[in-house]
Amino acid sequence: PEVVSRPNADLNAIGNPDAPIRIEEYSDFQCSHCASFYRNTEKELADTYVADGTVYFVYNSFGNFMGPDSAEMAGAAYCAGDQGKFWEMHEVILTNQGNAQGTPVDRRMVEFADYLELDTNEFESCLNGNTYDDVVAQDMKDGTAAGVKATPSFVMTYTVNGEVKTKLLEGAQPYAVFKQEIDAAM
């Protein structure tokens, strides 16, 4: 995958936690529209609004939305995050989406971990121990509570005159849509 700059990466979040706008993505690693957002919009969003401190961006899985493999892939990304490579695993999974059909997902995730030069014993222990099952399930609960019904969806939160505002953006929107919404919120 293309190397993407991830300012202030902290597990599944990038940017300044005190940024005036928080965008939470709810995504599924098996979702073709999620891969489209990654390929066409995410980098530009990170290079502009995240890099300049306007947006704090958080990636959340959407549980097992598209099946049990989705939850396992999300767990793999979180396990890679234990070794400081959440975003790298995110990129590898989405870049290789649809490749190696028929290969068990756990085997693909270990191959990706090896490619990323992770400690594969530590990674496999995390993945096979279902370490992040509760986090992945909570991601889906949080997304559902926020009104998410499909992937990708984005919950944008900001404050205007002391009042917290929330806007739900659905689908793999182009950068121009995010720019318009962020500029309007600012």
PDB file of C-alpha atoms in Angstrom:
ATOM      1  CA  PRO A   1       0.000   0.000   0.000  1.00  0.00           C
ATOM      2  CA  GLU A   2       0.894   3.637  -0.418  1.00  0.00           C
ATOM      3  CA  VAL A   3       2.438   5.078   2.737  1.00  0.00           C
ATOM      4  CA  VAL A   4       0.061   7.622   4.246  1.00  0.00           C
ATOM      5  CA  SER A   5       1.137  10.253   6.759  1.00  0.00           C
ATOM      6  CA  ARG A   6      -0.714   9.750  10.029  1.00  0.00           C
ATOM      7  CA  PRO A   7      -0.142  12.822  12.230  1.00  0.00           C
ATOM      8  CA  ASN A   8      -0.111  12.031  15.953  1.00  0.00           C
ATOM      9  CA  ALA A   9      -1.234   8.436  15.405  1.00  0.00           C
ATOM     10  CA  ASP A  10      -2.474   6.840  18.605  1.00  0.00           C
ATOM     11  CA  LEU A  11      -3.852   3.337  18.041  1.00  0.00           C
ATOM     12  CA  ASN A  12      -6.953   3.916  15.861  1.00  0.00           C
ATOM     13  CA  ALA A  13      -6.917   7.723  16.004  1.00  0.00           C
ATOM     14  CA  ILE A  14      -4.914  10.433  14.273  1.00  0.00           C
ATOM     15  CA  GLY A  15      -4.575  14.131  14.870  1.00  0.00           C
ATOM     16  CA  ASN A  16      -4.919  16.415  17.852  1.00  0.00           C
ATOM     17  CA  PRO A  17      -7.414  15.059  20.424  1.00  0.00           C
ATOM     18  CA  ASP A  18      -8.256  18.700  21.229  1.00  0.00           C
ATOM     19  CA  ALA A  19      -9.126  19.545  17.607  1.00  0.00           C
ATOM     20  CA  PRO A  20     -12.371  21.496  17.204  1.00  0.00           C
ATOM     21  CA  ILE A  21     -13.908  18.754  15.032  1.00  0.00           C
ATOM     22  CA  ARG A  22     -13.958  15.026  15.698  1.00  0.00           C
ATOM     23  CA  ILE A  23     -14.800  12.630  12.885  1.00  0.00           C
ATOM     24  CA  GLU A  24     -15.437   8.995  13.760  1.00  0.00           C
ATOM     25  CA  GLU A  25     -15.490   6.576  10.858  1.00  0.00           C
ATOM     26  CA  TYR A  26     -17.512   3.370  11.179  1.00  0.00           C
ATOM     27  CA  SER A  27     -16.167   0.924   8.650  1.00  0.00           C
ATOM     28  CA  ASP A  28     -15.899  -2.722   7.672  1.00  0.00           C
ATOM     29  CA  PHE A  29     -12.710  -4.166   6.228  1.00  0.00           C
ATOM     30  CA  GLN A  30     -14.774  -6.260   3.769  1.00  0.00           C
ATOM     31  CA  CYS A  31     -16.761  -3.251   2.497  1.00  0.00           C
ATOM     32  CA  SER A  32     -15.776  -2.143  -1.019  1.00  0.00           C
ATOM     33  CA  HIS A  33     -17.104   1.386  -0.371  1.00  0.00           C
ATOM     34  CA  CYS A  34     -14.888   1.591   2.725  1.00  0.00           C
ATOM     35  CA  ALA A  35     -11.881   0.657   0.587  1.00  0.00           C
ATOM     36  CA  SER A  36     -12.956   3.323  -1.896  1.00  0.00           C
ATOM     37  CA  PHE A  37     -13.008   5.956   0.873  1.00  0.00           C
ATOM     38  CA  TYR A  38      -9.528   4.817   1.952  1.00  0.00           C
ATOM     39  CA  ARG A  39      -8.182   5.043  -1.619  1.00  0.00           C
ATOM     40  CA  ASN A  40      -9.878   8.267  -2.675  1.00  0.00           C
ATOM     41  CA  THR A  41     -10.523  10.496   0.341  1.00  0.00           C
ATOM     42  CA  GLU A  42      -8.811   9.455   3.561  1.00  0.00           C
ATOM     43  CA  LYS A  43      -5.272  10.538   2.612  1.00  0.00           C
ATOM     44  CA  GLU A  44      -6.358  14.006   1.508  1.00  0.00           C
ATOM     45  CA  LEU A  45      -8.394  14.435   4.685  1.00  0.00           C
ATOM     46  CA  ALA A  46      -5.367  13.386   6.772  1.00  0.00           C
ATOM     47  CA  ASP A  47      -2.991  15.622   4.800  1.00  0.00           C
ATOM     48  CA  THR A  48      -5.187  18.693   5.234  1.00  0.00           C
ATOM     49  CA  TYR A  49      -7.614  18.944   8.132  1.00  0.00           C
ATOM     50  CA  VAL A  50      -5.994  16.330  10.371  1.00  0.00           C
ATOM     51  CA  ALA A  51      -2.477  17.635   9.720  1.00  0.00           C
ATOM     52  CA  ASP A  52      -3.436  21.257  10.440  1.00  0.00           C
ATOM     53  CA  GLY A  53      -5.147  20.359  13.729  1.00  0.00           C
ATOM     54  CA  THR A  54      -8.735  21.012  12.628  1.00  0.00           C
ATOM     55  CA  VAL A  55      -9.899  17.370  12.729  1.00  0.00           C
ATOM     56  CA  TYR A  56      -9.303  14.515  15.118  1.00  0.00           C
ATOM     57  CA  PHE A  57     -10.061  11.354  13.096  1.00  0.00           C
ATOM     58  CA  VAL A  58     -10.956   8.033  14.727  1.00  0.00           C
ATOM     59  CA  TYR A  59     -11.397   4.742  12.879  1.00  0.00           C
ATOM     60  CA  ASN A  60     -13.931   2.330  14.373  1.00  0.00           C
ATOM     61  CA  SER A  61     -14.885  -1.037  13.026  1.00  0.00           C
ATOM     62  CA  PHE A  62     -18.562  -1.757  12.630  1.00  0.00           C
ATOM     63  CA  GLY A  63     -18.307  -5.109  14.344  1.00  0.00           C
ATOM     64  CA  ASN A  64     -19.331  -8.116  12.313  1.00  0.00           C
ATOM     65  CA  PHE A  65     -21.545  -6.050   9.987  1.00  0.00           C
ATOM     66  CA  MET A  66     -20.559  -8.051   6.891  1.00  0.00           C
ATOM     67  CA  GLY A  67     -19.860 -11.287   8.766  1.00  0.00           C
ATOM     68  CA  PRO A  68     -17.470 -12.857  11.262  1.00  0.00           C
ATOM     69  CA  ASP A  69     -14.436 -12.192   9.042  1.00  0.00           C
ATOM     70  CA  SER A  70     -15.107  -8.466   9.456  1.00  0.00           C
ATOM     71  CA  ALA A  71     -14.782  -8.706  13.218  1.00  0.00           C
ATOM     72  CA  GLU A  72     -11.635 -10.818  12.916  1.00  0.00           C
ATOM     73  CA  MET A  73     -10.024  -8.306  10.542  1.00  0.00           C
ATOM     74  CA  ALA A  74     -10.908  -5.466  12.917  1.00  0.00           C
ATOM     75  CA  GLY A  75      -9.370  -7.429  15.786  1.00  0.00           C
ATOM     76  CA  ALA A  76      -6.242  -7.919  13.666  1.00  0.00           C
ATOM     77  CA  ALA A  77      -5.942  -4.170  13.127  1.00  0.00           C
ATOM     78  CA  TYR A  78      -6.277  -3.540  16.859  1.00  0.00           C
ATOM     79  CA  CYS A  79      -3.726  -6.294  17.587  1.00  0.00           C
ATOM     80  CA  ALA A  80      -1.313  -4.633  15.134  1.00  0.00           C
ATOM     81  CA  GLY A  81      -1.986  -1.408  17.036  1.00  0.00           C
ATOM     82  CA  ASP A  82      -0.514  -3.030  20.130  1.00  0.00           C
ATOM     83  CA  GLN A  83       2.762  -2.934  18.207  1.00  0.00           C
ATOM     84  CA  GLY A  84       2.231   0.589  16.897  1.00  0.00           C
ATOM     85  CA  LYS A  85       0.973  -0.438  13.453  1.00  0.00           C
ATOM     86  CA  PHE A  86      -2.819  -0.130  13.515  1.00  0.00           C
ATOM     87  CA  TRP A  87      -2.872   2.186  10.502  1.00  0.00           C
ATOM     88  CA  GLU A  88      -0.365   0.112   8.552  1.00  0.00           C
ATOM     89  CA  MET A  89      -2.543  -2.996   9.056  1.00  0.00           C
ATOM     90  CA  HIS A  90      -5.608  -0.935   8.094  1.00  0.00           C
ATOM     91  CA  GLU A  91      -3.863   0.028   4.841  1.00  0.00           C
ATOM     92  CA  VAL A  92      -2.689  -3.503   4.029  1.00  0.00           C
ATOM     93  CA  ILE A  93      -6.115  -5.036   4.645  1.00  0.00           C
ATOM     94  CA  LEU A  94      -7.948  -2.446   2.538  1.00  0.00           C
ATOM     95  CA  THR A  95      -5.334  -2.490  -0.246  1.00  0.00           C
ATOM     96  CA  ASN A  96      -5.592  -6.275  -0.503  1.00  0.00           C
ATOM     97  CA  GLN A  97      -9.350  -6.440  -0.154  1.00  0.00           C
ATOM     98  CA  GLY A  98     -10.728  -9.251  -2.309  1.00  0.00           C
ATOM     99  CA  ASN A  99      -7.321 -10.838  -2.910  1.00  0.00           C
ATOM    100  CA  ALA A 100      -6.622 -14.367  -1.702  1.00  0.00           C
ATOM    101  CA  GLN A 101     -10.265 -15.438  -1.778  1.00  0.00           C
ATOM    102  CA  GLY A 102     -10.600 -18.810  -0.125  1.00  0.00           C
ATOM    103  CA  THR A 103      -7.626 -18.267   2.172  1.00  0.00           C
ATOM    104  CA  PRO A 104      -8.733 -18.344   5.811  1.00  0.00           C
ATOM    105  CA  VAL A 105      -8.837 -14.811   7.179  1.00  0.00           C
ATOM    106  CA  ASP A 106      -6.685 -15.618  10.213  1.00  0.00           C
ATOM    107  CA  ARG A 107      -3.932 -16.910   7.902  1.00  0.00           C
ATOM    108  CA  ARG A 108      -4.125 -13.746   5.751  1.00  0.00           C
ATOM    109  CA  MET A 109      -3.913 -11.546   8.841  1.00  0.00           C
ATOM    110  CA  VAL A 110      -0.786 -13.382  10.041  1.00  0.00           C
ATOM    111  CA  GLU A 111       0.740 -12.983   6.560  1.00  0.00           C
ATOM    112  CA  PHE A 112      -0.023  -9.258   6.735  1.00  0.00           C
ATOM    113  CA  ALA A 113       1.511  -9.065  10.214  1.00  0.00           C
ATOM    114  CA  ASP A 114       4.636 -10.759   8.896  1.00  0.00           C
ATOM    115  CA  TYR A 115       4.733  -8.322   5.952  1.00  0.00           C
ATOM    116  CA  LEU A 116       4.527  -5.432   8.445  1.00  0.00           C
ATOM    117  CA  GLU A 117       7.386  -6.986  10.425  1.00  0.00           C
ATOM    118  CA  LEU A 118       5.315  -7.368  13.562  1.00  0.00           C
ATOM    119  CA  ASP A 119       6.252  -9.834  16.262  1.00  0.00           C
ATOM    120  CA  THR A 120       4.044 -12.553  14.783  1.00  0.00           C
ATOM    121  CA  ASN A 121       3.987 -14.635  17.970  1.00  0.00           C
ATOM    122  CA  GLU A 122       2.649 -11.655  19.921  1.00  0.00           C
ATOM    123  CA  PHE A 123       0.240 -10.811  17.098  1.00  0.00           C
ATOM    124  CA  GLU A 124      -1.098 -14.377  16.827  1.00  0.00           C
ATOM    125  CA  SER A 125      -1.509 -14.596  20.598  1.00  0.00           C
ATOM    126  CA  CYS A 126      -3.569 -11.392  20.523  1.00  0.00           C
ATOM    127  CA  LEU A 127      -5.629 -12.469  17.512  1.00  0.00           C
ATOM    128  CA  ASN A 128      -6.224 -16.071  18.628  1.00  0.00           C
ATOM    129  CA  GLY A 129      -6.966 -14.910  22.172  1.00  0.00           C
ATOM    130  CA  ASN A 130      -9.794 -12.713  20.867  1.00  0.00           C
ATOM    131  CA  THR A 131      -8.235  -9.839  22.786  1.00  0.00           C
ATOM    132  CA  TYR A 132     -10.253  -7.145  21.030  1.00  0.00           C
ATOM    133  CA  ASP A 133     -13.621  -8.890  20.635  1.00  0.00           C
ATOM    134  CA  ASP A 134     -15.216  -6.606  23.238  1.00  0.00           C
ATOM    135  CA  VAL A 135     -13.788  -3.480  21.585  1.00  0.00           C
ATOM    136  CA  VAL A 136     -15.052  -4.555  18.152  1.00  0.00           C
ATOM    137  CA  ALA A 137     -18.507  -5.326  19.588  1.00  0.00           C
ATOM    138  CA  GLN A 138     -18.534  -1.950  21.374  1.00  0.00           C
ATOM    139  CA  ASP A 139     -17.602  -0.211  18.098  1.00  0.00           C
ATOM    140  CA  MET A 140     -20.776  -1.612  16.548  1.00  0.00           C
ATOM    141  CA  LYS A 141     -22.912  -0.644  19.556  1.00  0.00           C
ATOM    142  CA  ASP A 142     -21.524   2.895  19.498  1.00  0.00           C
ATOM    143  CA  GLY A 143     -22.083   3.222  15.761  1.00  0.00           C
ATOM    144  CA  THR A 144     -25.626   1.908  15.999  1.00  0.00           C
ATOM    145  CA  ALA A 145     -26.365   4.337  18.847  1.00  0.00           C
ATOM    146  CA  ALA A 146     -25.073   7.164  16.624  1.00  0.00           C
ATOM    147  CA  GLY A 147     -27.461   6.189  13.818  1.00  0.00           C
ATOM    148  CA  VAL A 148     -25.024   4.263  11.628  1.00  0.00           C
ATOM    149  CA  LYS A 149     -26.818   1.767   9.395  1.00  0.00           C
ATOM    150  CA  ALA A 150     -24.216   1.087   6.703  1.00  0.00           C
ATOM    151  CA  THR A 151     -20.508   1.381   6.037  1.00  0.00           C
ATOM    152  CA  PRO A 152     -18.697   3.614   5.730  1.00  0.00           C
ATOM    153  CA  SER A 153     -20.444   6.190   7.853  1.00  0.00           C
ATOM    154  CA  PHE A 154     -18.923   9.156   9.619  1.00  0.00           C
ATOM    155  CA  VAL A 155     -20.070  10.907  12.768  1.00  0.00           C
ATOM    156  CA  MET A 156     -18.817  14.497  12.838  1.00  0.00           C
ATOM    157  CA  THR A 157     -18.958  16.241  16.221  1.00  0.00           C
ATOM    158  CA  TYR A 158     -18.201  19.907  16.900  1.00  0.00           C
ATOM    159  CA  THR A 159     -19.316  22.726  19.188  1.00  0.00           C
ATOM    160  CA  VAL A 160     -21.128  25.922  18.180  1.00  0.00           C
ATOM    161  CA  ASN A 161     -21.755  28.587  20.840  1.00  0.00           C
ATOM    162  CA  GLY A 162     -21.310  26.024  23.598  1.00  0.00           C
ATOM    163  CA  GLU A 163     -23.734  23.546  22.011  1.00  0.00           C
ATOM    164  CA  VAL A 164     -22.431  20.182  20.802  1.00  0.00           C
ATOM    165  CA  LYS A 165     -23.561  19.410  17.258  1.00  0.00           C
ATOM    166  CA  THR A 166     -23.430  16.041  15.535  1.00  0.00           C
ATOM    167  CA  LYS A 167     -23.779  15.282  11.846  1.00  0.00           C
ATOM    168  CA  LEU A 168     -23.926  11.846  10.240  1.00  0.00           C
ATOM    169  CA  LEU A 169     -22.310  11.510   6.803  1.00  0.00           C
ATOM    170  CA  GLU A 170     -23.108   8.261   5.043  1.00  0.00           C
ATOM    171  CA  GLY A 171     -21.213   6.563   2.244  1.00  0.00           C
ATOM    172  CA  ALA A 172     -17.792   6.918   0.669  1.00  0.00           C
ATOM    173  CA  GLN A 173     -18.128  10.650   0.166  1.00  0.00           C
ATOM    174  CA  PRO A 174     -15.504  12.518  -1.857  1.00  0.00           C
ATOM    175  CA  TYR A 175     -13.108  14.929  -0.194  1.00  0.00           C
ATOM    176  CA  ALA A 176     -15.170  17.912  -1.433  1.00  0.00           C
ATOM    177  CA  VAL A 177     -18.126  16.831   0.732  1.00  0.00           C
ATOM    178  CA  PHE A 178     -15.926  16.587   3.839  1.00  0.00           C
ATOM    179  CA  LYS A 179     -14.362  19.960   3.017  1.00  0.00           C
ATOM    180  CA  GLN A 180     -17.786  21.561   2.708  1.00  0.00           C
ATOM    181  CA  GLU A 181     -19.020  20.078   6.003  1.00  0.00           C
ATOM    182  CA  ILE A 182     -15.810  20.910   7.912  1.00  0.00           C
ATOM    183  CA  ASP A 183     -15.680  24.465   6.566  1.00  0.00           C
ATOM    184  CA  ALA A 184     -19.342  24.985   7.475  1.00  0.00           C
ATOM    185  CA  ALA A 185     -18.728  23.686  11.011  1.00  0.00           C
ATOM    186  CA  MET A 186     -15.742  26.011  11.444  1.00  0.00           C
TER     187      MET A 186
END
